PDB file of C-alpha atoms in Angstrom:
ATOM      1  CA  MET A   1       0.165  -0.015   0.154  1.00  0.00           C
ATOM      2  CA  GLY A   2       1.314   3.835  -0.192  1.00  0.00           C
ATOM      3  CA  ILE A   3       1.890   5.098   3.187  1.00  0.00           C
ATOM      4  CA  LEU A   4       2.664   1.648   5.292  1.00  0.00           C
ATOM      5  CA  GLN A   5       4.557   0.614   2.391  1.00  0.00           C
ATOM      6  CA  ALA A   6       7.143   4.023   1.781  1.00  0.00           C
ATOM      7  CA  ILE A   7       7.614   4.142   5.480  1.00  0.00           C
ATOM      8  CA  GLU A   8       8.335  -0.102   5.371  1.00  0.00           C
ATOM      9  CA  ASP A   9      10.822   1.132   2.207  1.00  0.00           C
ATOM     10  CA  ARG A  10      12.390   3.851   4.643  1.00  0.00           C
ATOM     11  CA  LEU A  11      13.043   2.085   7.481  1.00  0.00           C
ATOM     12  CA  ASP A  12      16.545   2.075   7.174  1.00  0.00           C
ATOM     13  CA  THR A  13      17.602   5.584   6.595  1.00  0.00           C
ATOM     14  CA  LEU A  14      15.372   7.094   9.543  1.00  0.00           C
ATOM     15  CA  HIS A  15      17.781   8.169  13.032  1.00  0.00           C
ATOM     16  CA  PRO A  16      16.666   5.765  16.296  1.00  0.00           C
ATOM     17  CA  LYS A  17      13.781   8.135  17.411  1.00  0.00           C
ATOM     18  CA  GLU A  18      12.149   7.760  13.750  1.00  0.00           C
ATOM     19  CA  ARG A  19      12.746   4.165  12.912  1.00  0.00           C
ATOM     20  CA  GLU A  20      10.407   3.172  16.674  1.00  0.00           C
ATOM     21  CA  LEU A  21       7.918   6.378  15.617  1.00  0.00           C
ATOM     22  CA  ALA A  22       7.881   4.348  11.757  1.00  0.00           C
ATOM     23  CA  GLU A  23       7.119   0.645  13.630  1.00  0.00           C
ATOM     24  CA  LYS A  24       4.609   1.277  16.450  1.00  0.00           C
ATOM     25  CA  LEU A  25       2.720   3.422  13.189  1.00  0.00           C
ATOM     26  CA  LEU A  26       3.375  -0.010  10.865  1.00  0.00           C
ATOM     27  CA  GLY A  27       1.940  -2.625  13.529  1.00  0.00           C
ATOM     28  CA  HIS A  28      -0.305  -0.325  14.895  1.00  0.00           C
ATOM     29  CA  PRO A  29      -1.883   2.409  12.306  1.00  0.00           C
ATOM     30  CA  GLN A  30      -5.629   2.362  12.957  1.00  0.00           C
ATOM     31  CA  GLU A  31      -4.710   3.601  16.581  1.00  0.00           C
ATOM     32  CA  ALA A  32      -2.594   6.671  15.141  1.00  0.00           C
ATOM     33  CA  VAL A  33      -4.840   8.490  12.899  1.00  0.00           C
ATOM     34  CA  GLY A  34      -7.011   8.335  16.645  1.00  0.00           C
ATOM     35  CA  MET A  35      -4.535  10.102  18.190  1.00  0.00           C
ATOM     36  CA  THR A  36      -3.794  13.253  18.418  1.00  0.00           C
ATOM     37  CA  ILE A  37      -0.143  14.752  17.922  1.00  0.00           C
ATOM     38  CA  SER A  38       1.377  14.569  21.275  1.00  0.00           C
ATOM     39  CA  LYS A  39      -1.143  11.411  22.414  1.00  0.00           C
ATOM     40  CA  LEU A  40       0.930   9.203  19.624  1.00  0.00           C
ATOM     41  CA  ALA A  41       4.583  11.401  20.709  1.00  0.00           C
ATOM     42  CA  GLU A  42       4.020   9.533  24.372  1.00  0.00           C
ATOM     43  CA  TRP A  43       2.990   6.183  22.768  1.00  0.00           C
ATOM     44  CA  THR A  44       5.711   5.808  21.473  1.00  0.00           C
ATOM     45  CA  GLY A  45       8.131   7.096  23.423  1.00  0.00           C
ATOM     46  CA  ALA A  46       9.050  10.501  20.494  1.00  0.00           C
ATOM     47  CA  SER A  47       8.479  14.803  21.393  1.00  0.00           C
ATOM     48  CA  SER A  48       5.963  16.557  19.319  1.00  0.00           C
ATOM     49  CA  ALA A  49       8.472  17.285  17.139  1.00  0.00           C
ATOM     50  CA  THR A  50      10.037  14.247  16.581  1.00  0.00           C
ATOM     51  CA  VAL A  51       6.689  13.343  15.395  1.00  0.00           C
ATOM     52  CA  SER A  52       6.516  16.640  13.161  1.00  0.00           C
ATOM     53  CA  ARG A  53       9.644  16.289  11.591  1.00  0.00           C
ATOM     54  CA  PHE A  54       8.559  12.229  10.996  1.00  0.00           C
ATOM     55  CA  CYS A  55       5.480  13.993   8.646  1.00  0.00           C
ATOM     56  CA  ARG A  56       7.758  16.616   6.043  1.00  0.00           C
ATOM     57  CA  ALA A  57      10.210  13.859   6.503  1.00  0.00           C
ATOM     58  CA  MET A  58       7.857  11.460   4.525  1.00  0.00           C
ATOM     59  CA  GLN A  59       6.352  14.421   2.814  1.00  0.00           C
ATOM     60  CA  PHE A  60       3.202  15.205   4.418  1.00  0.00           C
ATOM     61  CA  GLN A  61       2.595  19.208   4.957  1.00  0.00           C
ATOM     62  CA  SER A  62       1.542  18.772   8.389  1.00  0.00           C
ATOM     63  CA  PHE A  63       0.636  15.898  11.205  1.00  0.00           C
ATOM     64  CA  ALA A  64      -2.928  16.437  10.956  1.00  0.00           C
ATOM     65  CA  ASP A  65      -1.943  15.998   6.407  1.00  0.00           C
ATOM     66  CA  PHE A  66      -0.367  12.190   7.648  1.00  0.00           C
ATOM     67  CA  LYS A  67      -3.180  11.313  10.068  1.00  0.00           C
ATOM     68  CA  MET A  68      -6.245  12.076   6.964  1.00  0.00           C
ATOM     69  CA  LYS A  69      -4.110  10.721   4.001  1.00  0.00           C
ATOM     70  CA  LEU A  70      -3.237   7.461   6.290  1.00  0.00           C
ATOM     71  CA  ALA A  71      -7.125   7.192   7.090  1.00  0.00           C
ATOM     72  CA  ALA A  72      -8.269   6.882   3.610  1.00  0.00           C
ATOM     73  CA  GLU A  73      -5.401   4.818   2.665  1.00  0.00           C
ATOM     74  CA  LEU A  74      -6.400   2.620   5.855  1.00  0.00           C
ATOM     75  CA  ALA A  75     -10.019   2.381   4.627  1.00  0.00           C
ATOM     76  CA  SER A  76      -9.687   2.258   1.818  1.00  0.00           C
ATOM     77  CA  GLN A  77      -7.327  -1.339   2.466  1.00  0.00           C
ATOM     78  CA  PRO A  78     -10.579  -4.085   3.248  1.00  0.00           C
ATOM     79  CA  ALA A  79     -11.545  -3.761  -0.616  1.00  0.00           C
ATOM     80  CA  ALA A  80      -8.726  -3.610  -1.976  1.00  0.00           C
ATOM     81  CA  GLY A  81      -6.672  -6.499  -1.350  1.00  0.00           C
ATOM     82  CA  GLN A  82      -3.547  -7.494  -1.856  1.00  0.00           C
ATOM     83  CA  TYR A  83      -1.273  -6.809  -4.268  1.00  0.00           C
ATOM     84  CA  GLN A  84      -0.512  -9.974  -6.814  1.00  0.00           C
ATOM     85  CA  ASP A  85       2.791 -11.358  -9.082  1.00  0.00           C
ATOM     86  CA  ILE A  86       2.049 -13.396 -11.922  1.00  0.00           C
ATOM     87  CA  VAL A  87       2.309 -17.243 -10.629  1.00  0.00           C
ATOM     88  CA  ALA A  88       2.867 -19.915 -13.161  1.00  0.00           C
ATOM     89  CA  GLY A  89       0.059 -21.591 -14.424  1.00  0.00           C
ATOM     90  CA  ASN A  90      -3.276 -19.059 -12.847  1.00  0.00           C
ATOM     91  CA  PRO A  91      -6.350 -19.898 -14.318  1.00  0.00           C
ATOM     92  CA  LEU A  92      -6.820 -16.847 -16.964  1.00  0.00           C
ATOM     93  CA  ALA A  93     -10.516 -15.814 -15.080  1.00  0.00           C
ATOM     94  CA  ASP A  94      -8.431 -15.436 -11.732  1.00  0.00           C
ATOM     95  CA  ILE A  95      -5.411 -13.471 -14.101  1.00  0.00           C
ATOM     96  CA  VAL A  96      -8.478 -11.142 -14.989  1.00  0.00           C
ATOM     97  CA  SER A  97      -9.537 -10.690 -11.823  1.00  0.00           C
ATOM     98  CA  ALA A  98      -5.965 -10.705 -10.379  1.00  0.00           C
ATOM     99  CA  ILE A  99      -5.002  -7.656 -12.877  1.00  0.00           C
ATOM    100  CA  THR A 100      -7.549  -5.869 -12.655  1.00  0.00           C
ATOM    101  CA  ALA A 101      -7.503  -5.867  -8.459  1.00  0.00           C
ATOM    102  CA  ASN A 102      -3.759  -5.052  -8.830  1.00  0.00           C
ATOM    103  CA  HIS A 103      -4.907  -1.700 -10.888  1.00  0.00           C
ATOM    104  CA  VAL A 104      -7.929  -0.958  -8.849  1.00  0.00           C
ATOM    105  CA  ARG A 105      -5.496  -0.636  -6.074  1.00  0.00           C
ATOM    106  CA  SER A 106      -3.107   1.447  -7.463  1.00  0.00           C
ATOM    107  CA  LEU A 107      -5.463   3.849  -8.421  1.00  0.00           C
ATOM    108  CA  THR A 108      -6.649   3.631  -4.641  1.00  0.00           C
ATOM    109  CA  ASP A 109      -3.374   4.067  -3.484  1.00  0.00           C
ATOM    110  CA  THR A 110      -2.346   6.956  -5.344  1.00  0.00           C
ATOM    111  CA  THR A 111      -5.342   8.820  -4.728  1.00  0.00           C
ATOM    112  CA  ASN A 112      -4.926   8.879  -1.799  1.00  0.00           C
ATOM    113  CA  LEU A 113      -1.461  10.341  -2.244  1.00  0.00           C
ATOM    114  CA  LEU A 114      -2.260  13.193  -4.049  1.00  0.00           C
ATOM    115  CA  ASP A 115      -1.937  16.729  -2.667  1.00  0.00           C
ATOM    116  CA  LEU A 116      -4.618  18.957  -4.064  1.00  0.00           C
ATOM    117  CA  GLN A 117      -2.347  21.993  -3.443  1.00  0.00           C
ATOM    118  CA  GLN A 118       0.417  20.281  -5.446  1.00  0.00           C
ATOM    119  CA  LEU A 119      -2.038  19.636  -8.220  1.00  0.00           C
ATOM    120  CA  ARG A 120      -3.364  22.576  -8.532  1.00  0.00           C
ATOM    121  CA  ALA A 121       0.358  24.828  -8.602  1.00  0.00           C
ATOM    122  CA  ALA A 122       1.160  22.052 -11.079  1.00  0.00           C
ATOM    123  CA  ILE A 123      -2.070  22.926 -13.476  1.00  0.00           C
ATOM    124  CA  SER A 124      -1.172  26.629 -13.182  1.00  0.00           C
ATOM    125  CA  ALA A 125       2.467  26.072 -14.291  1.00  0.00           C
ATOM    126  CA  LEU A 126       1.523  24.310 -16.931  1.00  0.00           C
ATOM    127  CA  HIS A 127      -1.124  26.941 -18.149  1.00  0.00           C
ATOM    128  CA  GLY A 128       0.637  29.493 -17.930  1.00  0.00           C
ATOM    129  CA  ALA A 129       4.252  27.765 -19.336  1.00  0.00           C
ATOM    130  CA  GLY A 130       5.821  28.593 -22.665  1.00  0.00           C
ATOM    131  CA  ARG A 131       6.970  25.528 -22.978  1.00  0.00           C
ATOM    132  CA  ILE A 132       6.838  22.338 -21.662  1.00  0.00           C
ATOM    133  CA  ASP A 133       9.325  19.343 -21.632  1.00  0.00           C
ATOM    134  CA  LEU A 134       8.783  16.080 -19.996  1.00  0.00           C
ATOM    135  CA  TYR A 135      11.581  13.614 -19.695  1.00  0.00           C
ATOM    136  CA  GLY A 136      11.017   9.329 -19.201  1.00  0.00           C
ATOM    137  CA  VAL A 137      12.839   6.386 -19.849  1.00  0.00           C
ATOM    138  CA  ALA A 138      11.495   2.846 -20.413  1.00  0.00           C
ATOM    139  CA  THR A 139       7.780   2.315 -19.283  1.00  0.00           C
ATOM    140  CA  SER A 140       8.239   5.979 -17.487  1.00  0.00           C
ATOM    141  CA  GLY A 141       8.714   7.095 -20.673  1.00  0.00           C
ATOM    142  CA  LEU A 142       5.591   5.990 -22.498  1.00  0.00           C
ATOM    143  CA  VAL A 143       3.692   8.281 -19.489  1.00  0.00           C
ATOM    144  CA  ALA A 144       5.216  10.538 -20.603  1.00  0.00           C
ATOM    145  CA  GLU A 145       4.928  10.104 -24.137  1.00  0.00           C
ATOM    146  CA  ASP A 146       0.803   9.872 -23.339  1.00  0.00           C
ATOM    147  CA  PHE A 147       1.112  13.559 -21.976  1.00  0.00           C
ATOM    148  CA  PHE A 148       3.148  15.121 -24.587  1.00  0.00           C
ATOM    149  CA  HIS A 149       0.170  13.642 -26.846  1.00  0.00           C
ATOM    150  CA  LYS A 150      -2.477  14.686 -24.564  1.00  0.00           C
ATOM    151  CA  LEU A 151      -0.966  18.301 -24.366  1.00  0.00           C
ATOM    152  CA  ILE A 152       0.158  18.128 -27.994  1.00  0.00           C
ATOM    153  CA  ARG A 153      -4.165  18.219 -28.247  1.00  0.00           C
ATOM    154  CA  ILE A 154      -4.637  21.380 -26.572  1.00  0.00           C
ATOM    155  CA  GLY A 155      -1.995  23.250 -28.435  1.00  0.00           C
ATOM    156  CA  LYS A 156       0.034  23.268 -25.608  1.00  0.00           C
ATOM    157  CA  ALA A 157       4.139  23.895 -26.939  1.00  0.00           C
ATOM    158  CA  ALA A 158       5.079  20.367 -25.178  1.00  0.00           C
ATOM    159  CA  ALA A 159       8.125  18.142 -26.562  1.00  0.00           C
ATOM    160  CA  VAL A 160       9.093  14.520 -24.965  1.00  0.00           C
ATOM    161  CA  PHE A 161      13.009  13.121 -24.504  1.00  0.00           C
ATOM    162  CA  SER A 162      13.771   9.536 -23.981  1.00  0.00           C
ATOM    163  CA  ASP A 163      17.191   9.821 -25.154  1.00  0.00           C
ATOM    164  CA  HIS A 164      20.072  11.542 -22.140  1.00  0.00           C
ATOM    165  CA  HIS A 165      21.634  13.476 -24.221  1.00  0.00           C
ATOM    166  CA  MET A 166      18.205  15.069 -25.612  1.00  0.00           C
ATOM    167  CA  GLN A 167      17.031  15.919 -22.603  1.00  0.00           C
ATOM    168  CA  LEU A 168      20.282  17.503 -20.828  1.00  0.00           C
ATOM    169  CA  THR A 169      20.019  19.174 -24.495  1.00  0.00           C
ATOM    170  CA  SER A 170      16.607  20.321 -23.753  1.00  0.00           C
ATOM    171  CA  ALA A 171      17.263  21.013 -20.529  1.00  0.00           C
ATOM    172  CA  ALA A 172      20.455  23.881 -21.214  1.00  0.00           C
ATOM    173  CA  SER A 173      17.691  25.959 -23.428  1.00  0.00           C
ATOM    174  CA  LEU A 174      14.713  26.163 -20.819  1.00  0.00           C
ATOM    175  CA  THR A 175      14.175  29.932 -19.222  1.00  0.00           C
ATOM    176  CA  ASP A 176      12.284  30.578 -16.249  1.00  0.00           C
ATOM    177  CA  ARG A 177       8.933  30.960 -18.347  1.00  0.00           C
ATOM    178  CA  ASP A 178       9.188  27.485 -19.150  1.00  0.00           C
ATOM    179  CA  VAL A 179       8.506  24.048 -17.202  1.00  0.00           C
ATOM    180  CA  ALA A 180      10.053  20.028 -17.344  1.00  0.00           C
ATOM    181  CA  VAL A 181       8.370  16.992 -15.985  1.00  0.00           C
ATOM    182  CA  GLY A 182      10.576  14.431 -14.830  1.00  0.00           C
ATOM    183  CA  ILE A 183       8.958  11.069 -15.018  1.00  0.00           C
ATOM    184  CA  SER A 184      10.110   8.474 -13.177  1.00  0.00           C
ATOM    185  CA  TYR A 185       9.059   5.446 -10.283  1.00  0.00           C
ATOM    186  CA  SER A 186      12.105   4.932  -8.361  1.00  0.00           C
ATOM    187  CA  GLY A 187      12.799   8.787  -8.558  1.00  0.00           C
ATOM    188  CA  GLU A 188      16.390   6.900  -8.867  1.00  0.00           C
ATOM    189  CA  THR A 189      16.548   7.499 -12.650  1.00  0.00           C
ATOM    190  CA  LEU A 190      20.339   8.933 -13.191  1.00  0.00           C
ATOM    191  CA  GLU A 191      18.785  10.300 -16.713  1.00  0.00           C
ATOM    192  CA  ILE A 192      15.750  12.091 -15.657  1.00  0.00           C
ATOM    193  CA  ILE A 193      17.646  13.428 -12.578  1.00  0.00           C
ATOM    194  CA  ASP A 194      20.352  15.140 -14.626  1.00  0.00           C
ATOM    195  CA  ALA A 195      17.768  16.683 -16.508  1.00  0.00           C
ATOM    196  CA  LEU A 196      15.687  18.087 -14.228  1.00  0.00           C
ATOM    197  CA  ARG A 197      18.319  19.391 -12.436  1.00  0.00           C
ATOM    198  CA  TYR A 198      19.600  21.282 -14.887  1.00  0.00           C
ATOM    199  CA  ALA A 199      16.322  22.264 -16.251  1.00  0.00           C
ATOM    200  CA  ALA A 200      15.858  23.929 -12.170  1.00  0.00           C
ATOM    201  CA  GLU A 201      19.770  25.426 -12.372  1.00  0.00           C
ATOM    202  CA  ARG A 202      18.016  26.916 -16.100  1.00  0.00           C
ATOM    203  CA  GLY A 203      15.001  28.226 -13.614  1.00  0.00           C
ATOM    204  CA  ALA A 204      12.647  26.387 -15.383  1.00  0.00           C
ATOM    205  CA  THR A 205       9.343  25.860 -12.903  1.00  0.00           C
ATOM    206  CA  THR A 206       9.818  21.871 -12.509  1.00  0.00           C
ATOM    207  CA  ILE A 207       7.525  18.512 -11.523  1.00  0.00           C
ATOM    208  CA  SER A 208       8.070  15.279 -10.152  1.00  0.00           C
ATOM    209  CA  ILE A 209       5.804  12.394 -10.547  1.00  0.00           C
ATOM    210  CA  THR A 210       7.947   9.885  -8.843  1.00  0.00           C
ATOM    211  CA  ARG A 211       6.484   7.107  -6.190  1.00  0.00           C
ATOM    212  CA  PHE A 212       5.812   8.021  -3.215  1.00  0.00           C
ATOM    213  CA  GLY A 213       8.904   9.117  -0.531  1.00  0.00           C
ATOM    214  CA  GLN A 214      11.945  10.581  -0.476  1.00  0.00           C
ATOM    215  CA  SER A 215      13.262  10.073  -3.759  1.00  0.00           C
ATOM    216  CA  THR A 216      16.112  12.588  -5.978  1.00  0.00           C
ATOM    217  CA  LEU A 217      14.200  13.033  -8.556  1.00  0.00           C
ATOM    218  CA  SER A 218      11.413  15.008  -6.371  1.00  0.00           C
ATOM    219  CA  SER A 219      14.482  16.477  -4.471  1.00  0.00           C
ATOM    220  CA  HIS A 220      14.591  18.885  -7.967  1.00  0.00           C
ATOM    221  CA  ALA A 221      11.179  19.465  -8.293  1.00  0.00           C
ATOM    222  CA  SER A 222      10.046  22.446  -7.423  1.00  0.00           C
ATOM    223  CA  ILE A 223       6.330  20.674  -7.604  1.00  0.00           C
ATOM    224  CA  ARG A 224       6.192  16.862  -6.066  1.00  0.00           C
ATOM    225  CA  LEU A 225       3.848  14.316  -7.680  1.00  0.00           C
ATOM    226  CA  PHE A 226       3.592  10.675  -6.220  1.00  0.00           C
ATOM    227  CA  THR A 227       2.002   8.139  -6.947  1.00  0.00           C
ATOM    228  CA  SER A 228       1.658   4.583  -4.986  1.00  0.00           C
ATOM    229  CA  SER A 229       5.099   2.574  -3.569  1.00  0.00           C
ATOM    230  CA  SER A 230       3.763  -0.797  -4.283  1.00  0.00           C
ATOM    231  CA  GLU A 231       5.608  -2.325  -7.271  1.00  0.00           C
ATOM    232  CA  ALA A 232       7.121  -5.202  -5.589  1.00  0.00           C
ATOM    233  CA  GLY A 233       6.746  -8.178  -7.951  1.00  0.00           C
ATOM    234  CA  MET A 234       9.630  -8.807 -10.165  1.00  0.00           C
ATOM    235  CA  ARG A 235       7.318 -10.468 -12.900  1.00  0.00           C
ATOM    236  CA  ARG A 236       4.449  -7.613 -13.771  1.00  0.00           C
ATOM    237  CA  GLY A 237       6.248  -5.479 -15.411  1.00  0.00           C
ATOM    238  CA  ASP A 238       5.813  -2.431 -13.989  1.00  0.00           C
ATOM    239  CA  MET A 239       1.670  -2.561 -14.669  1.00  0.00           C
ATOM    240  CA  ALA A 240       0.698  -0.817 -10.955  1.00  0.00           C
ATOM    241  CA  SER A 241       3.305   1.953 -11.656  1.00  0.00           C
ATOM    242  CA  ARG A 242       1.998   2.707 -15.020  1.00  0.00           C
ATOM    243  CA  ILE A 243      -1.637   2.051 -14.513  1.00  0.00           C
ATOM    244  CA  ALA A 244      -0.304   5.128 -11.385  1.00  0.00           C
ATOM    245  CA  GLN A 245       1.761   7.870 -13.278  1.00  0.00           C
ATOM    246  CA  LEU A 246      -0.815   7.439 -16.114  1.00  0.00           C
ATOM    247  CA  HIS A 247      -3.363   8.344 -13.989  1.00  0.00           C
ATOM    248  CA  VAL A 248      -1.984  11.139 -12.199  1.00  0.00           C
ATOM    249  CA  VAL A 249      -1.366  12.593 -16.017  1.00  0.00           C
ATOM    250  CA  ASP A 250      -5.093  11.972 -16.759  1.00  0.00           C
ATOM    251  CA  VAL A 251      -5.680  14.013 -13.765  1.00  0.00           C
ATOM    252  CA  LEU A 252      -3.311  16.835 -14.456  1.00  0.00           C
ATOM    253  CA  PHE A 253      -4.648  16.908 -17.982  1.00  0.00           C
ATOM    254  CA  THR A 254      -8.371  17.012 -16.716  1.00  0.00           C
ATOM    255  CA  GLY A 255      -7.809  19.484 -14.230  1.00  0.00           C
ATOM    256  CA  LEU A 256      -6.377  21.705 -16.378  1.00  0.00           C
ATOM    257  CA  VAL A 257      -8.717  21.577 -19.352  1.00  0.00           C
ATOM    258  CA  SER A 258     -11.726  21.965 -16.751  1.00  0.00           C
ATOM    259  CA  GLU A 259      -9.983  25.272 -15.191  1.00  0.00           C
ATOM    260  CA  HIS A 260      -9.064  27.123 -18.707  1.00  0.00           C
ATOM    261  CA  PHE A 261     -12.403  24.808 -20.989  1.00  0.00           C
ATOM    262  CA  ASP A 262     -13.469  28.206 -22.443  1.00  0.00           C
ATOM    263  CA  GLU A 263      -9.731  28.362 -24.075  1.00  0.00           C
ATOM    264  CA  TYR A 264      -9.078  24.472 -23.979  1.00  0.00           C
ATOM    265  CA  VAL A 265     -11.910  22.816 -25.642  1.00  0.00           C
ATOM    266  CA  PRO A 266     -12.365  24.215 -28.678  1.00  0.00           C
ATOM    267  CA  ARG A 267      -8.814  23.590 -29.506  1.00  0.00           C
ATOM    268  CA  LEU A 268      -9.266  20.070 -28.570  1.00  0.00           C
ATOM    269  CA  GLU A 269     -12.330  19.731 -30.957  1.00  0.00           C
ATOM    270  CA  ARG A 270     -10.569  21.112 -33.822  1.00  0.00           C
ATOM    271  CA  SER A 271      -7.704  18.722 -33.367  1.00  0.00           C
ATOM    272  CA  PHE A 272      -9.931  15.393 -32.982  1.00  0.00           C
ATOM    273  CA  GLN A 273     -12.308  16.975 -36.025  1.00  0.00           C
ATOM    274  CA  THR A 274      -9.045  17.862 -38.511  1.00  0.00           C
ATOM    275  CA  VAL A 275      -7.797  14.022 -38.396  1.00  0.00           C
ATOM    276  CA  ARG A 276     -11.416  12.791 -37.924  1.00  0.00           C
ATOM    277  CA  GLN A 277     -11.479  14.468 -41.579  1.00  0.00           C
ATOM    278  CA  TYR A 278      -7.800  12.871 -42.731  1.00  0.00           C
ATOM    279  CA  THR A 279      -9.364   9.335 -41.754  1.00  0.00           C
ATOM    280  CA  GLY A 280     -12.148   9.984 -43.433  1.00  0.00           C
ATOM    281  CA  LYS A 281     -10.061  10.546 -46.685  1.00  0.00           C
ATOM    282  CA  ARG A 282      -7.964   8.370 -46.221  1.00  0.00           C
ATOM    283  CA  GLU A 283     -11.402   5.563 -46.179  1.00  0.00           C
ATOM    284  CA  ARG A 284     -12.873   6.665 -49.215  1.00  0.00           C
ATOM    285  CA  ASN A 285      -9.541   6.725 -51.251  1.00  0.00           C
ATOM    286  CA  PRO A 286      -8.075   3.441 -49.994  1.00  0.00           C
ATOM    287  CA  SER A 287      -4.119   3.071 -50.710  1.00  0.00           C
TER     288      SER A 287
END
């Protein structure tokens, strides 16, 4: 799951008091969401300052924000079940059910992690951008391509780069009027880190889309968006993470068009009609 999995992943990096707090949260999450910050501090043997520091380290705005999102995650847990990996000889009906459950769980976990203030900031930056450059490789590169296709349809000056040299070339030419979006599930993809860091140095607004928790990529971003951090199975081909990233992209795109409806919807309609006319001609005049 999103929050608890991220806490477990970071246990070895925490200071002793923060680790004690994290282990208590992992063992008794339901009890924790019903406590005040002072009560939680007393219960775990930490200080209120340690609790606040832990919440900020886990990318939450405050203890109240942490409690709200943890409560939402726990509420969705019974219905969602556990992520399921690929196993040999599964009946086809079970495969359909398992993959559907994985995708639903990924979407639910990611939704619980979305920060509306960060989303609004990202939408505002994308709307005002003179140019939007998108960076991603492998599966995350496919997500970047998807976002590019959406932005082009509403007339945004966008480009997508999966080659490292071209990513750096792109970043070097950005200005403070532009936006760079780095997409990496782990947040530790060196090529994307380099590109976003150089984009930030050029003054561009930088947006990261990574799994939940601290990462090198998100540290170089002025706007940080997170997806579910559960992708434990080695045989799933990044299916859950891809669905989660596409979900964030769809939310960004829909929010952008919705907030500036009169400007973007006519462009969407124009692009749709242009493609429709072209495909209609091809159908009437087959080669």
